[in-house]
mmCIF file of C-alpha atoms in Angstrom:
data_model
loop_
_atom_site.group_PDB
_atom_site.id
_atom_site.type_symbol
_atom_site.label_atom_id
_atom_site.label_comp_id
_atom_site.label_asym_id
_atom_site.label_seq_id
_atom_site.Cartn_x
_atom_site.Cartn_y
_atom_site.Cartn_z
ATOM 1 C CA MET A 1 42.038 -63.065 -67.868
ATOM 2 C CA PRO A 2 39.244 -61.892 -65.542
ATOM 3 C CA LEU A 3 40.388 -60.375 -62.267
ATOM 4 C CA SER A 4 39.531 -62.775 -59.429
ATOM 5 C CA ARG A 5 39.314 -62.029 -55.709
ATOM 6 C CA ARG A 6 42.560 -63.961 -55.199
ATOM 7 C CA HIS A 7 44.393 -61.927 -57.872
ATOM 8 C CA PHE A 8 43.071 -58.692 -56.424
ATOM 9 C CA LEU A 9 44.173 -59.562 -52.885
ATOM 10 C CA ALA A 10 47.572 -60.739 -54.089
ATOM 11 C CA GLY A 11 48.103 -57.555 -56.081
ATOM 12 C CA ALA A 12 47.178 -55.496 -53.040
ATOM 13 C CA GLY A 13 49.616 -57.398 -50.805
ATOM 14 C CA LEU A 14 46.825 -58.866 -48.646
ATOM 15 C CA THR A 15 47.636 -62.587 -48.933
ATOM 16 C CA GLY A 16 49.878 -64.634 -46.697
ATOM 17 C CA GLY A 17 48.347 -63.281 -43.496
ATOM 18 C CA THR A 18 49.259 -59.635 -44.117
ATOM 19 C CA LEU A 19 46.623 -57.244 -42.773
ATOM 20 C CA LEU A 20 46.619 -53.744 -44.165
ATOM 21 C CA ALA A 21 45.000 -52.496 -40.968
ATOM 22 C CA ASN A 22 48.195 -53.330 -39.037
ATOM 23 C CA VAL A 23 50.394 -51.164 -41.282
ATOM 24 C CA SER A 24 51.009 -47.581 -40.177
ATOM 25 C CA VAL A 25 51.395 -45.199 -43.116
ATOM 26 C CA PRO A 26 52.171 -41.531 -42.409
ATOM 27 C CA ALA A 27 49.987 -38.995 -44.228
ATOM 28 C CA VAL A 28 52.658 -37.029 -46.086
ATOM 29 C CA ALA A 29 51.119 -36.603 -49.561
ATOM 30 C CA ARG A 30 49.608 -33.151 -49.883
ATOM 31 C CA ALA A 31 49.003 -31.081 -52.979
ATOM 32 C CA PRO A 32 47.170 -27.879 -53.841
ATOM 33 C CA LEU A 33 43.955 -28.009 -55.829
ATOM 34 C CA VAL A 34 44.655 -27.993 -59.545
ATOM 35 C CA ASP A 35 43.303 -25.193 -61.744
ATOM 36 C CA ALA A 36 44.712 -26.453 -65.064
ATOM 37 C CA ALA A 37 42.319 -28.106 -67.504
ATOM 38 C CA THR A 38 42.337 -31.869 -67.950
ATOM 39 C CA LEU A 39 42.864 -32.714 -71.609
ATOM 40 C CA GLY A 40 40.119 -34.750 -73.267
ATOM 41 C CA ALA A 41 41.161 -37.347 -75.869
ATOM 42 C CA LEU A 42 39.902 -40.941 -75.833
ATOM 43 C CA ARG A 43 40.351 -43.503 -78.634
ATOM 44 C CA ARG A 44 38.203 -46.469 -79.645
ATOM 45 C CA ASN A 45 38.010 -48.588 -82.764
ATOM 46 C CA VAL A 46 35.091 -48.934 -85.150
ATOM 47 C CA GLY A 47 36.137 -51.967 -87.147
ATOM 48 C CA SER A 48 39.584 -51.086 -88.491
ATOM 49 C CA VAL A 49 38.898 -47.341 -88.210
ATOM 50 C CA GLN A 50 40.187 -45.448 -85.175
ATOM 51 C CA VAL A 51 37.917 -42.787 -83.675
ATOM 52 C CA THR A 52 39.213 -40.339 -81.067
ATOM 53 C CA ALA A 53 36.722 -38.361 -78.988
ATOM 54 C CA LEU A 54 38.004 -34.841 -78.295
ATOM 55 C CA LEU A 55 36.687 -32.343 -75.736
ATOM 56 C CA ASP A 56 36.650 -28.636 -76.595
ATOM 57 C CA GLY A 57 35.052 -27.618 -73.279
ATOM 58 C CA TYR A 58 31.497 -26.953 -72.154
ATOM 59 C CA ILE A 59 28.600 -24.505 -72.221
ATOM 60 C CA ASP A 60 25.866 -24.029 -69.621
ATOM 61 C CA ILE A 61 22.311 -24.012 -70.984
ATOM 62 C CA GLY A 62 19.680 -22.260 -68.881
ATOM 63 C CA SER A 63 16.085 -23.469 -68.592
ATOM 64 C CA GLU A 64 14.854 -20.358 -70.401
ATOM 65 C CA LEU A 65 16.534 -21.658 -73.576
ATOM 66 C CA VAL A 66 14.567 -24.919 -73.582
ATOM 67 C CA ILE A 67 11.421 -24.724 -75.709
ATOM 68 C CA GLY A 68 8.509 -26.630 -74.183
ATOM 69 C CA LEU A 69 10.173 -27.217 -70.825
ATOM 70 C CA ALA A 70 7.876 -27.783 -67.845
ATOM 71 C CA GLU A 71 9.636 -26.972 -64.571
ATOM 72 C CA ALA A 72 8.077 -29.843 -62.613
ATOM 73 C CA ASP A 73 9.134 -32.368 -65.264
ATOM 74 C CA ALA A 74 12.604 -30.817 -65.472
ATOM 75 C CA GLU A 75 13.089 -31.112 -61.706
ATOM 76 C CA ARG A 76 11.919 -34.736 -61.766
ATOM 77 C CA LEU A 77 14.267 -35.627 -64.631
ATOM 78 C CA ALA A 78 17.206 -33.852 -62.974
ATOM 79 C CA GLU A 79 16.589 -35.700 -59.705
ATOM 80 C CA ALA A 80 16.303 -39.036 -61.542
ATOM 81 C CA SER A 81 19.719 -38.332 -63.082
ATOM 82 C CA PHE A 82 21.228 -37.364 -59.704
ATOM 83 C CA GLN A 83 21.482 -33.759 -60.884
ATOM 84 C CA LYS A 84 20.374 -30.481 -59.372
ATOM 85 C CA PRO A 85 17.630 -28.506 -61.117
ATOM 86 C CA GLY A 86 18.840 -25.513 -63.074
ATOM 87 C CA PRO A 87 21.211 -24.925 -65.990
ATOM 88 C CA ARG A 88 22.447 -28.027 -67.748
ATOM 89 C CA ARG A 89 26.146 -28.272 -68.526
ATOM 90 C CA ALA A 90 26.632 -29.436 -72.102
ATOM 91 C CA PRO A 91 30.036 -30.644 -73.306
ATOM 92 C CA VAL A 92 31.288 -29.599 -76.718
ATOM 93 C CA ASN A 93 32.758 -32.700 -78.362
ATOM 94 C CA ALA A 94 34.483 -33.374 -81.666
ATOM 95 C CA TYR A 95 35.646 -36.626 -83.260
ATOM 96 C CA LEU A 96 38.888 -37.406 -85.071
ATOM 97 C CA ILE A 97 38.562 -40.322 -87.498
ATOM 98 C CA ASN A 98 41.646 -42.091 -88.848
ATOM 99 C CA LEU A 99 40.599 -43.876 -92.029
ATOM 100 C CA GLY A 100 44.126 -45.039 -92.716
ATOM 101 C CA ASP A 101 44.553 -42.902 -95.825
ATOM 102 C CA ARG A 102 42.664 -39.862 -94.500
ATOM 103 C CA LEU A 103 42.582 -38.085 -91.144
ATOM 104 C CA VAL A 104 39.130 -36.549 -90.663
ATOM 105 C CA LEU A 105 37.971 -34.152 -87.941
ATOM 106 C CA VAL A 106 34.198 -34.010 -87.414
ATOM 107 C CA ASP A 107 33.419 -30.526 -86.041
ATOM 108 C CA ALA A 108 36.004 -28.211 -84.556
ATOM 109 C CA GLY A 109 34.613 -26.644 -81.395
ATOM 110 C CA MET A 110 34.341 -22.972 -80.507
ATOM 111 C CA SER A 111 37.905 -21.588 -80.510
ATOM 112 C CA ASP A 112 38.315 -18.770 -77.954
ATOM 113 C CA SER A 113 35.157 -16.884 -78.937
ATOM 114 C CA MET A 114 32.976 -17.663 -75.905
ATOM 115 C CA GLY A 115 35.011 -17.559 -72.733
ATOM 116 C CA PRO A 116 37.543 -19.768 -70.966
ATOM 117 C CA SER A 117 35.381 -22.896 -70.688
ATOM 118 C CA LEU A 118 35.831 -23.541 -74.427
ATOM 119 C CA GLY A 119 38.606 -23.531 -77.013
ATOM 120 C CA ARG A 120 40.507 -26.577 -75.690
ATOM 121 C CA LEU A 121 40.324 -28.582 -78.930
ATOM 122 C CA PRO A 122 43.849 -27.757 -80.195
ATOM 123 C CA ALA A 123 45.301 -29.033 -76.902
ATOM 124 C CA ALA A 124 43.131 -32.159 -77.091
ATOM 125 C CA ILE A 125 44.301 -32.791 -80.669
ATOM 126 C CA GLU A 126 47.896 -32.457 -79.503
ATOM 127 C CA ALA A 127 47.198 -34.863 -76.620
ATOM 128 C CA ALA A 128 45.945 -37.338 -79.223
ATOM 129 C CA GLY A 129 49.364 -37.207 -80.887
ATOM 130 C CA VAL A 130 48.224 -35.260 -83.942
ATOM 131 C CA SER A 131 49.131 -31.839 -85.318
ATOM 132 C CA PRO A 132 46.675 -29.620 -87.228
ATOM 133 C CA ASP A 133 48.669 -29.900 -90.457
ATOM 134 C CA GLN A 134 48.111 -33.685 -90.496
ATOM 135 C CA ILE A 135 44.317 -33.319 -90.671
ATOM 136 C CA ASP A 136 43.219 -33.319 -94.307
ATOM 137 C CA THR A 137 39.416 -33.254 -93.963
ATOM 138 C CA LEU A 138 37.068 -31.163 -91.815
ATOM 139 C CA LEU A 139 33.492 -32.474 -91.730
ATOM 140 C CA ILE A 140 31.084 -29.936 -90.235
ATOM 141 C CA THR A 141 27.685 -31.112 -88.956
ATOM 142 C CA HIS A 142 26.396 -27.515 -89.162
ATOM 143 C CA MET A 143 27.816 -24.014 -89.136
ATOM 144 C CA HIS A 144 26.938 -22.909 -85.594
ATOM 145 C CA PRO A 145 29.891 -21.283 -83.788
ATOM 146 C CA ASP A 146 30.529 -24.149 -81.348
ATOM 147 C CA HIS A 147 31.080 -26.446 -84.334
ATOM 148 C CA ILE A 148 32.880 -24.316 -86.924
ATOM 149 C CA ASN A 149 34.622 -21.416 -85.167
ATOM 150 C CA GLY A 150 37.400 -23.799 -84.149
ATOM 151 C CA VAL A 151 38.576 -24.190 -87.756
ATOM 152 C CA LEU A 152 40.143 -20.755 -87.233
ATOM 153 C CA THR A 153 42.997 -19.550 -85.072
ATOM 154 C CA PRO A 154 42.217 -16.734 -82.606
ATOM 155 C CA ALA A 155 43.647 -14.396 -85.259
ATOM 156 C CA GLY A 156 41.088 -15.628 -87.805
ATOM 157 C CA GLN A 157 43.417 -17.710 -89.977
ATOM 158 C CA ALA A 158 42.862 -21.307 -91.071
ATOM 159 C CA LEU A 159 44.040 -23.569 -88.218
ATOM 160 C CA PHE A 160 44.237 -26.631 -90.479
ATOM 161 C CA PRO A 161 46.450 -25.599 -93.418
ATOM 162 C CA ASN A 162 46.051 -28.803 -95.434
ATOM 163 C CA ALA A 163 42.392 -29.588 -94.792
ATOM 164 C CA GLU A 164 39.396 -29.597 -97.092
ATOM 165 C CA LEU A 165 36.338 -28.069 -95.404
ATOM 166 C CA ILE A 166 33.151 -30.051 -96.105
ATOM 167 C CA VAL A 167 29.771 -28.510 -95.252
ATOM 168 C CA THR A 168 26.264 -29.261 -96.423
ATOM 169 C CA ALA A 169 24.980 -27.168 -99.303
ATOM 170 C CA ALA A 170 21.798 -26.293 -97.378
ATOM 171 C CA ASP A 171 23.717 -24.958 -94.393
ATOM 172 C CA TYR A 172 26.185 -23.033 -96.534
ATOM 173 C CA ALA A 173 23.328 -21.402 -98.455
ATOM 174 C CA PHE A 174 21.417 -20.491 -95.274
ATOM 175 C CA TRP A 175 24.323 -18.794 -93.486
ATOM 176 C CA HIS A 176 25.438 -16.966 -96.630
ATOM 177 C CA ASP A 177 21.981 -15.559 -97.408
ATOM 178 C CA ASP A 178 21.931 -11.813 -96.677
ATOM 179 C CA ALA A 179 18.135 -11.814 -96.322
ATOM 180 C CA ASN A 180 18.366 -14.443 -93.583
ATOM 181 C CA MET A 181 21.044 -12.464 -91.755
ATOM 182 C CA ASN A 182 19.166 -9.182 -92.015
ATOM 183 C CA GLN A 183 15.989 -10.774 -90.622
ATOM 184 C CA ALA A 184 17.790 -12.511 -87.760
ATOM 185 C CA PRO A 185 17.679 -11.143 -84.195
ATOM 186 C CA ASP A 186 20.730 -9.102 -83.228
ATOM 187 C CA GLY A 187 21.996 -11.915 -81.014
ATOM 188 C CA ALA A 188 22.013 -14.353 -83.928
ATOM 189 C CA ARG A 189 23.887 -12.178 -86.425
ATOM 190 C CA PRO A 190 27.341 -13.183 -85.095
ATOM 191 C CA PHE A 191 26.410 -16.754 -86.094
ATOM 192 C CA PHE A 192 26.161 -15.644 -89.724
ATOM 193 C CA ILE A 193 29.366 -13.646 -89.552
ATOM 194 C CA GLY A 194 31.291 -16.506 -87.948
ATOM 195 C CA ALA A 195 30.080 -19.054 -90.501
ATOM 196 C CA ARG A 196 31.119 -16.761 -93.346
ATOM 197 C CA GLN A 197 34.538 -16.029 -91.877
ATOM 198 C CA ALA A 198 35.249 -19.722 -91.397
ATOM 199 C CA ALA A 199 34.259 -20.588 -94.954
ATOM 200 C CA ALA A 200 36.243 -17.647 -96.356
ATOM 201 C CA ALA A 201 39.441 -18.838 -94.641
ATOM 202 C CA TYR A 202 39.138 -22.114 -96.575
ATOM 203 C CA ALA A 203 37.744 -20.485 -99.730
ATOM 204 C CA ASN A 204 39.585 -22.625 -102.289
ATOM 205 C CA ARG A 205 39.182 -25.754 -100.161
ATOM 206 C CA VAL A 206 35.431 -25.756 -99.431
ATOM 207 C CA ARG A 207 33.296 -28.615 -100.734
ATOM 208 C CA GLN A 208 29.517 -28.693 -100.379
ATOM 209 C CA VAL A 209 27.590 -31.964 -100.077
ATOM 210 C CA GLY A 210 23.877 -32.689 -100.155
ATOM 211 C CA GLY A 211 21.440 -35.459 -99.381
ATOM 212 C CA GLU A 212 22.495 -38.851 -98.046
ATOM 213 C CA GLY A 213 25.670 -40.136 -99.627
ATOM 214 C CA GLU A 214 29.436 -40.408 -99.361
ATOM 215 C CA ALA A 215 31.192 -37.543 -97.635
ATOM 216 C CA VAL A 216 34.700 -38.997 -97.648
ATOM 217 C CA GLY A 217 35.865 -42.616 -97.802
ATOM 218 C CA ALA A 218 33.855 -44.838 -95.475
ATOM 219 C CA ILE A 219 31.934 -41.868 -94.044
ATOM 220 C CA ARG A 220 28.515 -40.943 -95.395
ATOM 221 C CA THR A 221 26.259 -37.975 -94.719
ATOM 222 C CA VAL A 222 22.801 -38.249 -93.115
ATOM 223 C CA PRO A 223 20.541 -35.151 -93.310
ATOM 224 C CA LEU A 224 19.111 -34.147 -89.897
ATOM 225 C CA PRO A 225 17.298 -30.861 -90.610
ATOM 226 C CA GLY A 226 15.686 -28.552 -88.085
ATOM 227 C CA HIS A 227 18.424 -27.440 -85.750
ATOM 228 C CA THR A 228 19.745 -25.708 -88.862
ATOM 229 C CA PRO A 229 18.466 -26.246 -92.415
ATOM 230 C CA GLY A 230 21.545 -28.255 -93.363
ATOM 231 C CA HIS A 231 22.256 -29.922 -90.014
ATOM 232 C CA ALA A 232 23.642 -33.398 -90.735
ATOM 233 C CA GLY A 233 25.199 -36.421 -89.108
ATOM 234 C CA PHE A 234 27.901 -38.739 -90.374
ATOM 235 C CA ILE A 235 28.015 -42.544 -90.298
ATOM 236 C CA VAL A 236 31.420 -44.220 -90.402
ATOM 237 C CA GLU A 237 31.421 -47.932 -91.290
ATOM 238 C CA SER A 238 34.233 -50.471 -91.186
ATOM 239 C CA ASP A 239 34.381 -54.278 -91.072
ATOM 240 C CA GLY A 240 30.706 -54.652 -90.217
ATOM 241 C CA GLU A 241 30.735 -52.036 -87.458
ATOM 242 C CA ALA A 242 29.310 -48.520 -87.571
ATOM 243 C CA LEU A 243 29.231 -45.285 -85.582
ATOM 244 C CA PHE A 244 26.589 -42.603 -86.192
ATOM 245 C CA ILE A 245 27.921 -39.166 -85.223
ATOM 246 C CA TRP A 246 24.653 -37.279 -84.976
ATOM 247 C CA GLY A 247 25.792 -33.720 -84.227
ATOM 248 C CA ASP A 248 23.206 -31.790 -82.202
ATOM 249 C CA VAL A 249 20.250 -34.174 -82.216
ATOM 250 C CA VAL A 250 20.404 -33.930 -78.395
ATOM 251 C CA HIS A 251 21.783 -30.951 -76.466
ATOM 252 C CA MET A 252 20.778 -31.975 -72.924
ATOM 253 C CA ALA A 253 20.988 -35.666 -72.125
ATOM 254 C CA THR A 254 19.203 -35.183 -68.802
ATOM 255 C CA TYR A 255 16.080 -33.872 -70.537
ATOM 256 C CA GLN A 256 15.795 -34.694 -74.212
ATOM 257 C CA PHE A 257 16.021 -38.487 -74.197
ATOM 258 C CA ALA A 258 13.005 -38.536 -71.890
ATOM 259 C CA ARG A 259 11.364 -35.529 -73.560
ATOM 260 C CA PRO A 260 12.412 -35.435 -77.226
ATOM 261 C CA ASP A 261 9.633 -32.903 -77.835
ATOM 262 C CA TRP A 262 11.661 -30.314 -75.870
ATOM 263 C CA SER A 263 13.814 -28.235 -78.208
ATOM 264 C CA ILE A 264 16.364 -25.480 -77.777
ATOM 265 C CA ALA A 265 16.213 -21.796 -78.645
ATOM 266 C CA PHE A 266 19.164 -22.180 -81.036
ATOM 267 C CA ASP A 267 17.040 -24.298 -83.392
ATOM 268 C CA VAL A 268 16.265 -22.527 -86.641
ATOM 269 C CA ASP A 269 13.079 -24.633 -86.864
ATOM 270 C CA SER A 270 12.293 -26.087 -83.421
ATOM 271 C CA LYS A 271 9.271 -28.091 -84.611
ATOM 272 C CA LEU A 272 11.268 -29.794 -87.377
ATOM 273 C CA ALA A 273 14.199 -30.317 -84.982
ATOM 274 C CA ALA A 274 11.899 -32.178 -82.553
ATOM 275 C CA GLU A 275 10.524 -34.326 -85.380
ATOM 276 C CA THR A 276 14.066 -35.147 -86.524
ATOM 277 C CA ARG A 277 15.096 -35.980 -82.953
ATOM 278 C CA LYS A 278 12.167 -38.369 -82.433
ATOM 279 C CA ARG A 279 12.744 -40.071 -85.776
ATOM 280 C CA THR A 280 16.479 -40.406 -85.104
ATOM 281 C CA LEU A 281 16.032 -41.754 -81.573
ATOM 282 C CA ASP A 282 13.535 -44.279 -82.869
ATOM 283 C CA ARG A 283 15.918 -45.377 -85.627
ATOM 284 C CA VAL A 284 19.030 -45.826 -83.492
ATOM 285 C CA ALA A 285 17.107 -47.580 -80.706
ATOM 286 C CA ALA A 286 15.455 -50.018 -83.136
ATOM 287 C CA ASP A 287 18.711 -50.677 -85.013
ATOM 288 C CA ARG A 288 20.872 -50.734 -81.847
ATOM 289 C CA MET A 289 23.268 -48.300 -83.511
ATOM 290 C CA LEU A 290 26.324 -46.960 -81.742
ATOM 291 C CA ILE A 291 26.010 -43.183 -81.672
ATOM 292 C CA ALA A 292 28.109 -40.158 -80.763
ATOM 293 C CA GLY A 293 26.843 -36.672 -79.977
ATOM 294 C CA MET A 294 28.553 -33.324 -79.762
ATOM 295 C CA HIS A 295 26.743 -32.423 -76.528
ATOM 296 C CA LEU A 296 26.440 -35.815 -74.837
ATOM 297 C CA PRO A 297 28.522 -36.423 -71.693
ATOM 298 C CA PHE A 298 32.136 -36.821 -72.850
ATOM 299 C CA PRO A 299 33.240 -38.906 -74.698
ATOM 300 C CA GLY A 300 29.635 -38.815 -75.923
ATOM 301 C CA ILE A 301 29.513 -42.354 -77.327
ATOM 302 C CA GLY A 302 26.888 -44.972 -76.496
ATOM 303 C CA HIS A 303 23.520 -46.435 -77.411
ATOM 304 C CA VAL A 304 19.901 -45.334 -77.128
ATOM 305 C CA ALA A 305 17.373 -47.637 -75.465
ATOM 306 C CA ARG A 306 13.616 -47.353 -75.377
ATOM 307 C CA ASP A 307 12.180 -46.463 -71.975
ATOM 308 C CA GLY A 308 8.420 -46.805 -72.231
ATOM 309 C CA ASP A 309 7.267 -44.071 -74.569
ATOM 310 C CA ALA A 310 10.593 -42.259 -74.187
ATOM 311 C CA TYR A 311 14.291 -43.133 -74.479
ATOM 312 C CA ARG A 312 17.429 -43.266 -72.365
ATOM 313 C CA PHE A 313 21.114 -42.944 -73.124
ATOM 314 C CA VAL A 314 23.368 -45.932 -72.375
ATOM 315 C CA PRO A 315 27.034 -44.832 -72.349
ATOM 316 C CA ASP A 316 29.599 -47.024 -74.073
ATOM 317 C CA GLU A 317 31.244 -49.299 -71.499
ATOM 318 C CA TRP A 318 34.893 -48.274 -71.705
ATOM 319 C CA PRO A 319 36.200 -49.747 -74.955
ATOM 320 C CA TYR A 320 38.806 -46.983 -75.036
ATOM 321 C CA ALA A 321 42.528 -47.386 -75.628
ATOM 322 C CA LEU A 322 44.973 -45.821 -73.176
#
């Protein structure tokens, strides 16, 4: 039943002539500022499938990492979003999908390999009422460290002892190619090493997929090349509803919906990544698809609307279970 003004006033004790202004309440509630992290786990349904958004933490992306950025446009877009110019704070999200007969984790965060603002996924999984041994499928959008390092414990062991690790064949081949690693800048070589270590920990449980087709159950793979050669998204469908988990199509919501031509320095092929982003934004806006992104403001679920020649993100309006 909708909440009426009468119900609200009654619930607040303001009916029957009672005036809150006449009540004297002593100010006795004091508490220190809290340093502990707030756990991120929010559930919503997609048909009969339950999807839980999980927060691993965040990374700050400086302007120097944005390819094509114009400072004047960036300042205007930041102001329009009630943000300050400067580095953009990007969440690192993951999604737990309960298919009924399978428990699937899409991406696994960073683990503890990049400072204290990341590596919170195990705690978020626990807050969702799940233990790592219950997860039987790991779907990886691509093998960058903030998506795959979290399949390992800090000691480098498999965190999910009963899970199959599913990666795209194109991404697996790219990160396991010695020529690619040897030609990469020094700063990018840890990406290759991390991808290989993660795959090695699941050696007898790695499955490679390619093209657009079934990944597991009601979840199918959608190739989204550019950010990495095998970068992919996953569409989960149930009872006429669908959610498109698009990985890293967008890293900075403040900028890239309005300027999809702006890419990020982590793209293996920034030109192709921009083309994929434009095509994907056009598709989900035209089809009114519900989407989820690993770097969209947590829980990262919503829709994309056209905004003139650009786009804007419309967050999902709280369909989450408590």
